[in-house]
Amino acid sequence: SAVISQKPSRDICQRGTSLTIQCQVDSQVTMMFWYRQQPGQSLTLIATANQGSEATYESGFVIDKFPISRPNLTFSTLTVSNMSPEDSSIYLCSVESGNTIYFGEGSWLTVV
Amino acid sequence: EDKVVQSPLSLVVHEGDTVTLNCSYEVTNFRSLLWYKQEKKAPTFLFMLTSSGIEKKSGRLSSILDKKELSSILNITATQTGDSAIYLCAARGSTLGRLYFGRGTQLTVWP
């Protein structure tokens, strides 16, 4: 199994600012995944964070808006840049371990 | 385009009822189907199904995959108020760890 810690768990952010979310895993994993869940919606993959290379972004998500770092095999960050109210969501970090996919507790961002 | 569709989107029942949640998928190079329960923030893992026709059970919850029909069901018997949650279905394709999620079924169990 994998234990994933995410910080912050929740935050209220001003429009136009940026916030960095951290994801720490208790074991080394090859890939880490960042999802967004807007209110009332399901989870949508933002990008896949690979150690030692640039993140791979899904259609509709760009690096300038959601820069990702992956400095080692247990840690990743996602930054939500120049936030607007539409960015109010839960952001979730996910990893695959032992053929099962685990999620962090999520970071609930509200942009005002 | 890869997609996962869940039905119903919302369901209200009384304690003791049995419910069936549906999930259909169209995912390239399908490998497995996963069910999660989401109460507050993080989805918690329930089942992973890879083989057709083999039921997986955990207490009052059970699930089965039908690869011919590209679908799965999640059954909950003798529902309790603690079963109230969003149940998410997700399909995995060939990319390691990458999931395609449905919109979820919001289950509300009244006492």
Coordinates of N, CA and C in Angstrom, one line a residue:
Chain A
S1 N 0.8 -1.2 0.0 CA 0.0 0.0 0.0 C 0.9 1.2 0.0
A2 N 0.2 2.4 -0.1 CA 1.0 3.7 -0.1 C 0.2 4.7 0.7
V3 N 0.9 5.4 1.5 CA 0.3 6.5 2.3 C 0.8 7.8 1.6
I4 N -0.2 8.6 1.3 CA 0.0 9.9 0.6 C -0.4 11.0 1.5
S5 N 0.5 12.0 1.7 CA 0.2 13.2 2.5 C 0.2 14.4 1.6
Q6 N -0.9 15.2 1.7 CA -1.0 16.4 0.9 C -1.1 17.6 1.8
K7 N -0.5 18.7 1.3 CA -0.6 19.9 2.0 C -0.7 21.1 1.1
P8 N -1.5 22.1 1.3 CA -2.4 22.2 2.4 C -3.7 21.4 2.3
S9 N -4.4 21.1 3.3 CA -5.7 20.4 3.2 C -6.8 21.3 2.7
R10 N -6.7 22.5 3.0 CA -7.6 23.5 2.4 C -7.1 24.9 2.6
D11 N -7.5 25.7 1.7 CA -7.0 27.1 1.7 C -8.0 28.0 1.0
I12 N -8.1 29.3 1.4 CA -8.9 30.3 0.7 C -7.9 31.2 0.1
C13 N -8.0 31.4 -1.2 CA -7.0 32.2 -2.0 C -7.6 33.4 -2.7
Q14 N -6.8 34.4 -2.8 CA -7.2 35.6 -3.5 C -7.1 35.4 -5.0
R15 N -8.0 36.0 -5.7 CA -7.9 36.0 -7.2 C -6.6 36.5 -7.6
G16 N -6.0 35.9 -8.6 CA -4.7 36.4 -9.2 C -3.5 35.9 -8.5
T17 N -3.6 35.2 -7.4 CA -2.5 34.7 -6.7 C -2.2 33.3 -7.1
S18 N -1.1 32.7 -6.6 CA -0.7 31.3 -7.0 C -0.6 30.5 -5.7
L19 N -0.8 29.2 -5.7 CA -0.7 28.4 -4.6 C 0.0 27.1 -5.0
T20 N 0.9 26.6 -4.1 CA 1.6 25.3 -4.4 C 1.1 24.3 -3.5
I21 N 0.7 23.1 -4.0 CA 0.2 22.0 -3.3 C 1.4 20.9 -3.3
Q22 N 1.6 20.4 -2.1 CA 2.7 19.4 -2.0 C 2.1 18.0 -1.8
C23 N 2.7 17.0 -2.3 CA 2.3 15.6 -2.2 C 3.5 14.8 -1.9
Q24 N 3.4 14.1 -0.7 CA 4.5 13.2 -0.2 C 4.1 11.8 -0.1
V25 N 4.8 10.9 -0.7 CA 4.4 9.4 -0.6 C 5.4 8.7 0.3
D26 N 5.0 7.7 0.9 CA 5.8 7.0 1.9 C 6.7 5.9 1.2
S27 N 6.6 5.8 -0.1 CA 7.5 4.9 -0.8 C 7.8 5.4 -2.2
Q28 N 8.8 4.9 -2.8 CA 9.2 5.4 -4.1 C 8.2 4.9 -5.2
V29 N 7.8 5.8 -6.0 CA 6.9 5.5 -7.1 C 7.4 6.1 -8.4
T30 N 7.1 5.5 -9.5 CA 7.6 6.0 -10.8 C 6.8 7.2 -11.2
M31 N 5.5 7.1 -11.2 CA 4.7 8.2 -11.7 C 3.7 8.7 -10.6
M32 N 3.5 10.0 -10.6 CA 2.5 10.6 -9.7 C 1.5 11.3 -10.5
F33 N 0.3 11.3 -10.1 CA -0.8 11.9 -11.0 C -1.5 13.0 -10.2
W34 N -1.8 14.1 -10.9 CA -2.6 15.2 -10.3 C -3.9 15.2 -10.9
Y35 N -5.0 15.2 -10.1 CA -6.4 15.3 -10.5 C -7.0 16.6 -10.0
R36 N -8.0 17.0 -10.7 CA -8.9 18.1 -10.2 C -10.3 17.6 -10.1
Q37 N -11.0 18.0 -9.1 CA -12.4 17.7 -8.9 C -13.2 19.0 -8.7
Q38 N -13.8 19.5 -9.7 CA -14.6 20.8 -9.5 C -15.9 20.4 -8.8
P39 N -16.5 21.4 -8.2 CA -17.8 21.1 -7.4 C -18.8 20.4 -8.2
G40 N -19.3 19.2 -7.7 CA -20.3 18.5 -8.3 C -19.8 17.6 -9.5
Q41 N -18.5 17.6 -9.8 CA -18.0 16.9 -11.0 C -17.1 15.8 -10.5
S42 N -16.8 15.0 -11.5 CA -15.9 13.9 -11.2 C -14.4 14.3 -11.3
L43 N -13.5 13.4 -11.1 CA -12.1 13.7 -11.1 C -11.6 13.7 -12.6
T44 N -10.8 14.8 -12.9 CA -10.2 15.0 -14.2 C -8.7 15.0 -14.0
L45 N -8.0 14.2 -14.8 CA -6.6 14.2 -14.7 C -6.0 15.5 -15.3
I46 N -5.1 16.2 -14.5 CA -4.4 17.4 -15.0 C -3.2 17.0 -15.7
A47 N -2.3 16.2 -15.0 CA -1.0 15.8 -15.6 C -0.4 14.7 -14.8
T48 N 0.5 14.0 -15.5 CA 1.3 13.0 -14.9 C 2.7 13.5 -14.6
A49 N 3.2 13.3 -13.4 CA 4.5 13.9 -13.0 C 5.5 12.7 -13.0
N50 N 6.5 12.9 -13.8 CA 7.5 11.9 -14.0 C 8.8 12.4 -13.4
Q51 N 9.5 11.6 -12.7 CA 10.8 12.0 -12.1 C 11.9 12.1 -13.1
G52 N 12.5 13.2 -13.2 CA 13.6 13.4 -14.1 C 13.2 13.9 -15.5
S53 N 11.9 14.1 -15.7 CA 11.5 14.7 -17.0 C 10.3 15.6 -16.8
E54 N 9.9 16.3 -17.8 CA 8.8 17.2 -17.7 C 7.5 16.5 -17.5
A55 N 6.6 17.1 -16.8 CA 5.2 16.5 -16.7 C 4.5 16.4 -18.0
T56 N 3.6 15.4 -18.1 CA 2.8 15.2 -19.3 C 1.4 15.7 -18.9
Y57 N 0.9 16.8 -19.7 CA -0.3 17.4 -19.4 C -1.4 16.8 -20.3
E58 N -2.6 16.8 -19.7 CA -3.8 16.4 -20.5 C -4.4 17.5 -21.3
S59 N -5.2 17.2 -22.2 CA -5.8 18.2 -23.1 C -6.6 19.2 -22.2
G60 N -6.4 20.5 -22.4 CA -7.1 21.5 -21.6 C -6.3 22.0 -20.5
F61 N -5.1 21.4 -20.2 CA -4.3 21.9 -19.1 C -2.9 22.2 -19.6
V62 N -2.3 23.3 -19.1 CA -1.1 23.8 -19.7 C -0.1 24.1 -18.5
I63 N 1.2 24.0 -18.9 CA 2.2 24.1 -17.9 C 2.3 25.5 -17.2
D64 N 2.0 26.5 -18.0 CA 2.0 27.9 -17.4 C 1.0 28.0 -16.3
K65 N -0.1 27.4 -16.4 CA -1.2 27.5 -15.4 C -1.0 26.5 -14.3
F66 N -0.5 25.3 -14.6 CA -0.3 24.3 -13.6 C 1.1 23.7 -13.6
P67 N 2.1 24.5 -13.3 CA 3.5 24.0 -13.2 C 3.6 22.9 -12.2
I68 N 4.4 21.8 -12.5 CA 4.6 20.7 -11.7 C 6.0 20.4 -11.5
S69 N 6.4 20.1 -10.3 CA 7.8 19.7 -10.0 C 7.8 18.2 -9.5
R70 N 8.8 17.5 -9.8 CA 9.0 16.1 -9.3 C 10.5 15.9 -9.0
P71 N 11.0 16.4 -7.9 CA 12.4 16.4 -7.6 C 12.9 15.0 -7.3
N72 N 12.1 14.1 -6.8 CA 12.5 12.8 -6.5 C 11.3 11.8 -6.6
L73 N 11.6 10.5 -6.2 CA 10.6 9.5 -6.4 C 9.5 9.5 -5.3
T74 N 9.5 10.3 -4.3 CA 8.5 10.3 -3.3 C 7.8 11.7 -3.1
F75 N 8.1 12.6 -4.0 CA 7.6 14.0 -3.7 C 7.2 14.7 -5.0
S76 N 6.1 15.5 -5.0 CA 5.8 16.3 -6.2 C 5.0 17.5 -5.7
T77 N 5.1 18.5 -6.5 CA 4.2 19.7 -6.2 C 3.5 20.1 -7.4
L78 N 2.3 20.7 -7.2 CA 1.4 21.2 -8.2 C 1.2 22.7 -7.8
T79 N 1.4 23.6 -8.7 CA 1.1 25.0 -8.5 C -0.1 25.4 -9.3
V80 N -1.0 26.1 -8.7 CA -2.1 26.6 -9.5 C -1.9 28.1 -9.6
S81 N -1.6 28.6 -10.8 CA -1.1 29.9 -11.0 C -2.3 30.9 -11.4
N82 N -2.1 32.2 -11.0 CA -3.0 33.2 -11.4 C -4.4 32.8 -11.2
M83 N -4.8 32.4 -10.0 CA -6.1 31.8 -9.8 C -7.3 32.6 -10.0
S84 N -8.3 32.0 -10.5 CA -9.6 32.6 -10.7 C -10.7 31.8 -9.9
P85 N -11.9 32.3 -9.7 CA -12.9 31.5 -9.1 C -13.1 30.1 -9.7
E86 N -12.9 30.0 -11.0 CA -13.1 28.7 -11.7 C -12.1 27.6 -11.2
D87 N -11.0 28.1 -10.6 CA -10.0 27.1 -10.1 C -10.4 26.5 -8.7
S88 N -11.5 27.0 -8.2 CA -12.0 26.5 -6.9 C -12.3 25.0 -7.1
S89 N -11.6 24.1 -6.4 CA -11.7 22.7 -6.7 C -11.0 21.9 -5.5
I90 N -11.2 20.6 -5.6 CA -10.3 19.8 -4.8 C -9.2 19.3 -5.7
Y91 N -8.0 19.4 -5.3 CA -6.9 18.9 -6.1 C -6.3 17.6 -5.4
L92 N -6.2 16.6 -6.1 CA -5.8 15.3 -5.5 C -4.6 14.7 -6.2
C93 N -3.7 14.2 -5.4 CA -2.5 13.5 -5.8 C -2.8 12.0 -5.8
S94 N -2.2 11.3 -6.7 CA -2.5 9.9 -6.8 C -1.3 9.1 -7.2
V95 N -1.1 7.9 -6.7 CA 0.0 7.0 -7.2 C -0.5 5.6 -7.3
E96 N 0.3 4.8 -8.1 CA 0.0 3.4 -8.2 C 1.0 2.7 -7.4
S97 N 0.5 1.7 -6.6 CA 1.4 0.9 -5.7 C 0.8 -0.4 -5.6
G98 N 1.6 -1.5 -5.9 CA 1.1 -2.8 -5.7 C -0.2 -3.1 -6.5
N99 N -0.2 -2.5 -7.7 CA -1.3 -2.7 -8.6 C -2.6 -2.1 -8.2
T100 N -2.6 -1.2 -7.2 CA -3.7 -0.5 -6.7 C -3.4 1.0 -6.8
I101 N -4.4 1.8 -7.0 CA -4.2 3.3 -7.1 C -4.7 3.9 -5.9
Y102 N -3.9 4.7 -5.3 CA -4.2 5.4 -4.0 C -4.2 6.9 -4.2
F103 N -5.0 7.5 -3.4 CA -5.2 9.0 -3.4 C -4.8 9.6 -2.1
G104 N -4.3 10.9 -2.3 CA -4.0 11.7 -1.1 C -5.4 12.2 -0.5
E105 N -5.3 12.9 0.6 CA -6.5 13.4 1.2 C -7.1 14.6 0.4
G106 N -6.4 15.1 -0.5 CA -6.9 16.2 -1.3 C -6.6 17.6 -0.7
S107 N -6.6 18.6 -1.5 CA -6.4 20.0 -1.1 C -7.6 20.8 -1.7
W108 N -8.4 21.3 -0.7 CA -9.6 22.0 -1.1 C -9.3 23.5 -1.2
L109 N -9.3 24.0 -2.5 CA -9.0 25.4 -2.7 C -10.3 26.2 -3.0
T110 N -10.4 27.3 -2.4 CA -11.5 28.2 -2.7 C -10.9 29.5 -3.1
V111 N -11.3 30.0 -4.3 CA -10.7 31.3 -4.8 C -11.8 32.3 -4.7
V112 N -11.4 33.4 -4.0 CA -12.4 34.5 -3.8 C -11.9 35.8 -4.5
Chain B
E1 N -12.8 8.6 -28.1 CA -12.5 9.2 -26.8 C -12.8 8.3 -25.6
D2 N -11.9 8.1 -24.7 CA -12.1 7.2 -23.6 C -13.1 7.9 -22.6
K3 N -14.1 7.0 -22.2 CA -15.0 7.6 -21.3 C -15.6 6.5 -20.4
V4 N -16.1 7.0 -19.2 CA -16.8 6.2 -18.2 C -18.1 6.8 -17.9
V5 N -19.2 6.1 -17.9 CA -20.5 6.6 -17.6 C -21.2 5.9 -16.5
Q6 N -21.6 6.6 -15.5 CA -22.3 6.0 -14.3 C -23.7 6.3 -14.2
S7 N -24.5 5.4 -13.7 CA -25.9 5.7 -13.5 C -26.4 4.9 -12.3
P8 N -27.4 5.4 -11.6 CA -27.9 6.7 -11.7 C -26.9 7.7 -11.2
L9 N -27.1 9.0 -11.4 CA -26.2 10.0 -10.8 C -26.6 10.3 -9.4
S10 N -27.8 10.0 -9.0 CA -28.2 10.2 -7.7 C -29.2 9.2 -7.3
L11 N -29.2 8.8 -6.0 CA -30.1 7.7 -5.5 C -30.4 7.9 -4.0
V12 N -31.6 7.9 -3.7 CA -32.0 8.1 -2.3 C -32.8 6.8 -1.8
V13 N -32.3 6.2 -0.8 CA -33.0 5.0 -0.3 C -33.1 5.0 1.2
H14 N -33.8 4.0 1.8 CA -33.9 3.9 3.2 C -33.0 2.8 3.7
E15 N -32.6 3.0 5.0 CA -31.8 1.9 5.6 C -32.4 0.5 5.4
G16 N -31.6 -0.4 5.0 CA -32.0 -1.8 4.8 C -32.3 -2.1 3.4
D17 N -32.4 -1.1 2.5 CA -32.6 -1.3 1.1 C -31.3 -1.9 0.5
T18 N -31.5 -2.5 -0.7 CA -30.4 -3.0 -1.5 C -30.3 -2.1 -2.7
V19 N -29.1 -1.6 -3.1 CA -28.9 -0.8 -4.2 C -27.9 -1.4 -5.2
T20 N -28.1 -1.0 -6.5 CA -27.2 -1.4 -7.5 C -26.8 -0.2 -8.3
L21 N -25.5 0.0 -8.4 CA -24.9 1.1 -9.1 C -24.3 0.6 -10.4
N22 N -24.5 1.4 -11.5 CA -24.0 0.9 -12.8 C -22.9 1.7 -13.3
C23 N -22.0 1.1 -14.0 CA -20.9 1.7 -14.7 C -20.6 1.1 -16.0
S24 N -20.5 1.9 -17.1 CA -20.1 1.4 -18.4 C -18.9 2.2 -18.8
Y25 N -18.1 1.6 -19.6 CA -16.8 2.2 -20.0 C -16.5 1.9 -21.5
E26 N -15.7 2.9 -22.0 CA -15.1 2.7 -23.3 C -13.7 3.3 -23.2
V27 N -12.8 2.4 -22.9 CA -11.4 2.8 -22.7 C -10.5 1.9 -23.6
T28 N -9.6 2.6 -24.3 CA -8.7 1.9 -25.2 C -7.7 1.0 -24.3
N29 N -7.5 -0.2 -24.8 CA -6.6 -1.1 -24.1 C -7.0 -1.2 -22.6
F30 N -8.2 -1.5 -22.4 CA -8.8 -1.6 -21.0 C -8.0 -2.7 -20.2
R31 N -7.6 -2.3 -19.0 CA -6.9 -3.3 -18.1 C -7.8 -3.6 -16.9
S32 N -8.4 -2.7 -16.3 CA -9.1 -3.0 -15.1 C -10.1 -1.9 -14.8
L33 N -11.1 -2.2 -13.9 CA -12.1 -1.3 -13.5 C -12.0 -1.2 -11.9
L34 N -12.1 0.1 -11.5 CA -12.0 0.3 -10.0 C -13.2 1.0 -9.5
W35 N -13.6 0.7 -8.3 CA -14.6 1.4 -7.6 C -14.1 2.1 -6.3
Y36 N -14.5 3.3 -6.1 CA -14.1 4.1 -5.0 C -15.3 4.7 -4.3
K37 N -15.1 4.9 -3.0 CA -16.1 5.6 -2.2 C -15.6 6.9 -1.8
Q38 N -16.3 8.0 -2.0 CA -15.8 9.3 -1.6 C -16.8 10.0 -0.7
E39 N -16.4 10.2 0.5 CA -17.2 10.8 1.5 C -17.0 12.3 1.7
K40 N -15.7 12.6 1.9 CA -15.4 14.0 2.1 C -14.5 14.5 1.0
K41 N -13.3 14.1 1.0 CA -12.4 14.5 0.0 C -11.8 13.4 -0.8
A42 N -10.9 12.6 -0.2 CA -10.2 11.6 -0.9 C -11.0 10.4 -1.2
P43 N -11.0 9.9 -2.4 CA -11.7 8.6 -2.7 C -10.9 7.5 -2.0
T44 N -11.7 6.6 -1.4 CA -11.1 5.4 -0.8 C -11.4 4.2 -1.6
F45 N -10.4 3.4 -1.8 CA -10.5 2.2 -2.7 C -11.5 1.1 -2.2
L46 N -12.3 0.6 -3.1 CA -13.2 -0.5 -2.7 C -12.8 -1.7 -3.4
F47 N -12.8 -1.7 -4.8 CA -12.6 -2.9 -5.5 C -11.8 -2.6 -6.8
M48 N -11.0 -3.6 -7.2 CA -10.4 -3.6 -8.6 C -10.8 -4.9 -9.3
L49 N -11.4 -4.7 -10.5 CA -11.9 -5.9 -11.2 C -11.1 -6.0 -12.5
T50 N -10.6 -7.2 -12.8 CA -9.9 -7.4 -14.0 C -10.5 -8.5 -14.9
S51 N -11.1 -9.4 -14.2 CA -11.6 -10.6 -14.9 C -13.2 -10.5 -15.0
S52 N -13.7 -10.9 -16.1 CA -15.1 -10.9 -16.3 C -15.8 -12.0 -15.5
G53 N -17.0 -11.7 -14.9 CA -17.8 -12.7 -14.2 C -17.4 -13.1 -12.9
I54 N -16.3 -12.6 -12.4 CA -15.8 -13.0 -11.0 C -16.2 -11.9 -10.0
E55 N -17.1 -12.3 -9.1 CA -17.6 -11.3 -8.1 C -16.6 -11.1 -7.0
K56 N -16.4 -9.8 -6.7 CA -15.6 -9.5 -5.5 C -16.5 -9.0 -4.4
K57 N -16.2 -9.4 -3.2 CA -17.1 -9.1 -2.1 C -16.3 -8.5 -0.9
S58 N -16.9 -7.6 -0.3 CA -16.3 -7.0 1.0 C -17.5 -6.6 1.9
G59 N -17.8 -7.5 2.8 CA -19.0 -7.3 3.7 C -20.3 -7.2 2.9
R60 N -20.9 -6.0 3.0 CA -22.2 -5.9 2.3 C -22.0 -5.4 0.9
L61 N -20.8 -5.1 0.5 CA -20.6 -4.6 -0.9 C -20.0 -5.7 -1.8
S62 N -20.5 -5.7 -3.0 CA -20.0 -6.7 -4.0 C -20.0 -6.0 -5.3
S63 N -19.1 -6.5 -6.2 CA -19.0 -5.9 -7.5 C -18.6 -7.0 -8.5
I64 N -19.0 -6.8 -9.8 CA -18.7 -7.7 -10.8 C -18.5 -7.0 -12.1
L65 N -17.6 -7.5 -13.0 CA -17.3 -6.9 -14.3 C -17.8 -7.8 -15.4
D66 N -18.4 -7.1 -16.4 CA -18.8 -7.8 -17.6 C -18.0 -7.2 -18.8
K67 N -17.0 -7.9 -19.2 CA -16.2 -7.3 -20.3 C -16.9 -7.4 -21.7
K68 N -17.8 -8.3 -21.8 CA -18.5 -8.3 -23.1 C -19.4 -7.1 -23.2
E69 N -20.1 -6.7 -22.1 CA -21.0 -5.6 -22.1 C -20.2 -4.3 -21.8
L70 N -19.0 -4.4 -21.5 CA -18.2 -3.2 -21.1 C -18.8 -2.5 -19.9
S71 N -19.1 -3.3 -18.9 CA -19.9 -2.7 -17.8 C -19.5 -3.4 -16.5
S72 N -19.9 -2.7 -15.4 CA -19.7 -3.2 -14.1 C -20.9 -2.8 -13.2
I73 N -21.2 -3.5 -12.2 CA -22.1 -3.1 -11.2 C -21.5 -3.2 -9.8
L74 N -22.0 -2.3 -8.9 CA -21.6 -2.3 -7.5 C -22.9 -2.5 -6.7
N75 N -23.0 -3.6 -5.9 CA -24.2 -3.8 -5.1 C -23.9 -3.5 -3.7
I76 N -24.8 -2.9 -3.0 CA -24.8 -2.7 -1.6 C -26.0 -3.3 -1.0
T77 N -25.9 -4.3 -0.1 CA -27.1 -4.8 0.5 C -27.3 -4.3 1.9
A78 N -28.5 -4.3 2.4 CA -28.8 -3.8 3.8 C -28.1 -2.5 4.1
T79 N -28.4 -1.5 3.3 CA -27.7 -0.2 3.3 C -27.9 0.4 4.7
Q80 N -26.8 1.2 5.1 CA -26.8 1.9 6.4 C -26.5 3.4 6.1
T81 N -26.8 4.2 7.0 CA -26.6 5.7 6.8 C -25.1 5.9 6.5
G82 N -24.3 5.1 7.0 CA -22.8 5.3 6.8 C -22.4 5.0 5.4
D83 N -23.3 4.4 4.6 CA -23.0 4.1 3.2 C -23.3 5.4 2.3
S84 N -23.8 6.4 2.9 CA -24.1 7.7 2.2 C -22.8 8.2 1.7
A85 N -22.6 8.4 0.4 CA -21.3 8.9 -0.2 C -21.5 9.0 -1.7
I86 N -20.5 9.5 -2.3 CA -20.4 9.4 -3.8 C -19.6 8.1 -4.1
Y87 N -20.1 7.3 -5.0 CA -19.4 6.1 -5.5 C -18.9 6.4 -6.9
L88 N -17.6 6.3 -7.0 CA -16.9 6.6 -8.3 C -16.5 5.3 -8.9
C89 N -16.7 5.2 -10.2 CA -16.2 4.1 -11.0 C -15.1 4.7 -11.9
A90 N -14.0 3.9 -12.0 CA -12.9 4.4 -12.9 C -12.3 3.2 -13.7
A91 N -11.9 3.5 -14.9 CA -11.4 2.5 -15.8 C -9.9 2.8 -16.0
R92 N -9.1 1.8 -16.1 CA -7.7 1.9 -16.3 C -7.4 1.4 -17.7
G93 N -6.6 2.1 -18.5 CA -6.2 1.7 -19.8 C -4.7 1.2 -19.7
S94 N -4.0 1.5 -20.7 CA -2.6 1.0 -20.8 C -1.6 1.8 -20.1
T95 N -1.9 3.0 -19.8 CA -1.0 3.9 -19.1 C -1.0 3.6 -17.6
L96 N 0.1 3.2 -17.1 CA 0.3 2.8 -15.7 C -0.3 3.9 -14.8
G97 N -1.2 3.6 -13.9 CA -1.7 4.5 -12.9 C -2.8 5.5 -13.4
R98 N -3.0 5.7 -14.7 CA -3.9 6.7 -15.2 C -5.3 6.1 -15.2
L99 N -6.2 6.9 -14.6 CA -7.6 6.4 -14.5 C -8.6 7.4 -15.2
Y100 N -9.6 6.8 -15.8 CA -10.7 7.6 -16.4 C -11.9 7.4 -15.5
F101 N -12.4 8.6 -14.9 CA -13.5 8.5 -13.9 C -14.8 8.8 -14.5
G102 N -15.9 8.2 -14.0 CA -17.2 8.6 -14.2 C -17.6 9.7 -13.3
R103 N -18.8 10.2 -13.5 CA -19.2 11.4 -12.7 C -19.6 11.0 -11.3
G104 N -19.8 9.7 -11.1 CA -20.1 9.2 -9.7 C -21.6 9.1 -9.5
T105 N -22.0 8.3 -8.5 CA -23.4 8.2 -8.1 C -23.5 8.7 -6.6
Q106 N -24.3 9.7 -6.4 CA -24.5 10.2 -5.1 C -25.5 9.4 -4.4
L107 N -25.1 8.6 -3.4 CA -26.1 7.7 -2.7 C -26.4 8.3 -1.3
T108 N -27.6 8.5 -1.1 CA -28.1 9.0 0.2 C -29.0 7.9 0.9
V109 N -28.6 7.5 2.1 CA -29.4 6.5 2.8 C -30.0 7.2 4.0
W110 N -31.3 7.2 4.1 CA -32.1 7.8 5.2 C -32.4 6.7 6.2
P111 N -32.3 7.2 7.5 CA -32.6 6.2 8.6 C -34.0 5.8 8.6

